[in-house]
Amino acid sequence: MSHDLVEAMVNMRETEAMELARKMLAGGEDALHVLEGCRAAMEIVGQRFEAGRYFLPELIMAGEMLKKISQMAKPFLKKECSTKADVRGKVVIGSVKGDIHDIGKDIVSFMLEINGFEVYDLGVDVPAEKFVDAIQEVQPEIVGMSALLTTAFESMKNTVEVIEVAGLRDRIKIIVGGGTVDEKVKEYTGADAYGADAVAAVNLSREWMKRKTYE
Ligand code: B1M
């Protein structure tokens, strides 16, 4: 991963960051590595925000830079993964209620799509009831919940509970991910698995679909 790109992003030099990302992608660098490097830059921006060195405008600008780079990276991701699409299934995904972060969720959705899944993205700040309605309508095998705010873990847990109360829990597998989500959050929320990144989300989903095929 280019230290220059991380440095440009962290210091809000947008034009330079876009040019570096464009060159890296055009030069054949692994698009997923470029995105994971951007995640490292976001980590530093987040730390500066927490420390009171950066404020909301920097957070917004960092998000915009990453969105643009994600768009740039999409065609290259397709090239890497499209041949691996052998197992199909439906996934309903969203950022849970109270959380409007969507860059990571969008990367996960896109990676699932190019790996042969039909993805129904409910967007951000999604109430539990909207997940329930979508499960009833779409009949997915997998439900994905994303959250970056620690305060949204409660929403994740509540969403899993509401799905259970609606009698839909047994027919789906639930995967959670995003920012500070980890195995403990998975346990706390009652989800089936935690995905550390987009590739993990795809692998888990593929694994579940394979198992379902042999059941
Ligand atoms: Co916000 N924000 N933010 N923010 N923001 C964080 C998350 C924060 C950690 C920064 C910090 O203080 N260090 C902090 C949360 C602290 C906490 O809860 N402990 C924070 C805060 C506090 C806030 C606000 C409250 C700020 C305020 O208003 N005072 C506010 C909350 C708004 C809300 O949600 N209600 C807010 C707002 C925003 C912006 C709108 C300005 C912008 C988001 C733009 C957008 O998403 N459209 C923003 C940004 C950019 C960030 C940081 C800097 C970057 C987030 C990001 O896009 N990361 C972030 C700092 C950080 O992340 N360290 C921060 C890159 C992205 C690719 O990673 O989303 O983790 P990630 O996704 C990864 C994996 O986690 C995984 O795959 C992805 C690809 O590898 N993954 C999944 C994600 N979802 C998955 C689902 C899966 C599986 C894997 O299965 C379903």
mmCIF file with all atom_site columns, N, CA, C and O in Angstrom, residues 16 90 159 179:
data_model
loop_
_atom_site.group_PDB
_atom_site.id
_atom_site.type_symbol
_atom_site.label_atom_id
_atom_site.label_alt_id
_atom_site.label_comp_id
_atom_site.label_asym_id
_atom_site.label_entity_id
_atom_site.label_seq_id
_atom_site.pdbx_PDB_ins_code
_atom_site.Cartn_x
_atom_site.Cartn_y
_atom_site.Cartn_z
_atom_site.occupancy
_atom_site.B_iso_or_equiv
_atom_site.pdbx_formal_charge
_atom_site.auth_seq_id
_atom_site.auth_comp_id
_atom_site.auth_asym_id
_atom_site.auth_atom_id
_atom_site.pdbx_PDB_model_num
ATOM 1  N N  . GLU A 1 16  ? -4.485  15.220  -5.025 1.00 0.00 ? 16  GLU A N  1
ATOM 2  C CA . GLU A 1 16  ? -3.307  14.339  -5.035 1.00 0.00 ? 16  GLU A CA 1
ATOM 3  C C  . GLU A 1 16  ? -3.722  12.894  -4.723 1.00 0.00 ? 16  GLU A C  1
ATOM 4  O O  . GLU A 1 16  ? -3.271  11.951  -5.382 1.00 0.00 ? 16  GLU A O  1
ATOM 5  N N  . LYS A 1 90  ? -29.533 -14.861 -1.962 1.00 0.00 ? 90  LYS A N  1
ATOM 6  C CA . LYS A 1 90  ? -30.015 -13.483 -1.803 1.00 0.00 ? 90  LYS A CA 1
ATOM 7  C C  . LYS A 1 90  ? -29.555 -12.927 -0.456 1.00 0.00 ? 90  LYS A C  1
ATOM 8  O O  . LYS A 1 90  ? -29.609 -13.629 0.558  1.00 0.00 ? 90  LYS A O  1
ATOM 9  N N  . THR A 1 159 ? -32.436 -5.450  16.338 1.00 0.00 ? 159 THR A N  1
ATOM 10 C CA . THR A 1 159 ? -32.887 -5.916  15.018 1.00 0.00 ? 159 THR A CA 1
ATOM 11 C C  . THR A 1 159 ? -32.939 -7.443  14.975 1.00 0.00 ? 159 THR A C  1
ATOM 12 O O  . THR A 1 159 ? -33.902 -8.027  14.466 1.00 0.00 ? 159 THR A O  1
ATOM 13 N N  . GLY A 1 179 ? -16.358 -1.253  11.201 1.00 0.00 ? 179 GLY A N  1
ATOM 14 C CA . GLY A 1 179 ? -15.572 -0.565  12.217 1.00 0.00 ? 179 GLY A CA 1
ATOM 15 C C  . GLY A 1 179 ? -15.176 -1.395  13.411 1.00 0.00 ? 179 GLY A C  1
ATOM 16 O O  . GLY A 1 179 ? -14.361 -2.302  13.283 1.00 0.00 ? 179 GLY A O  1
#
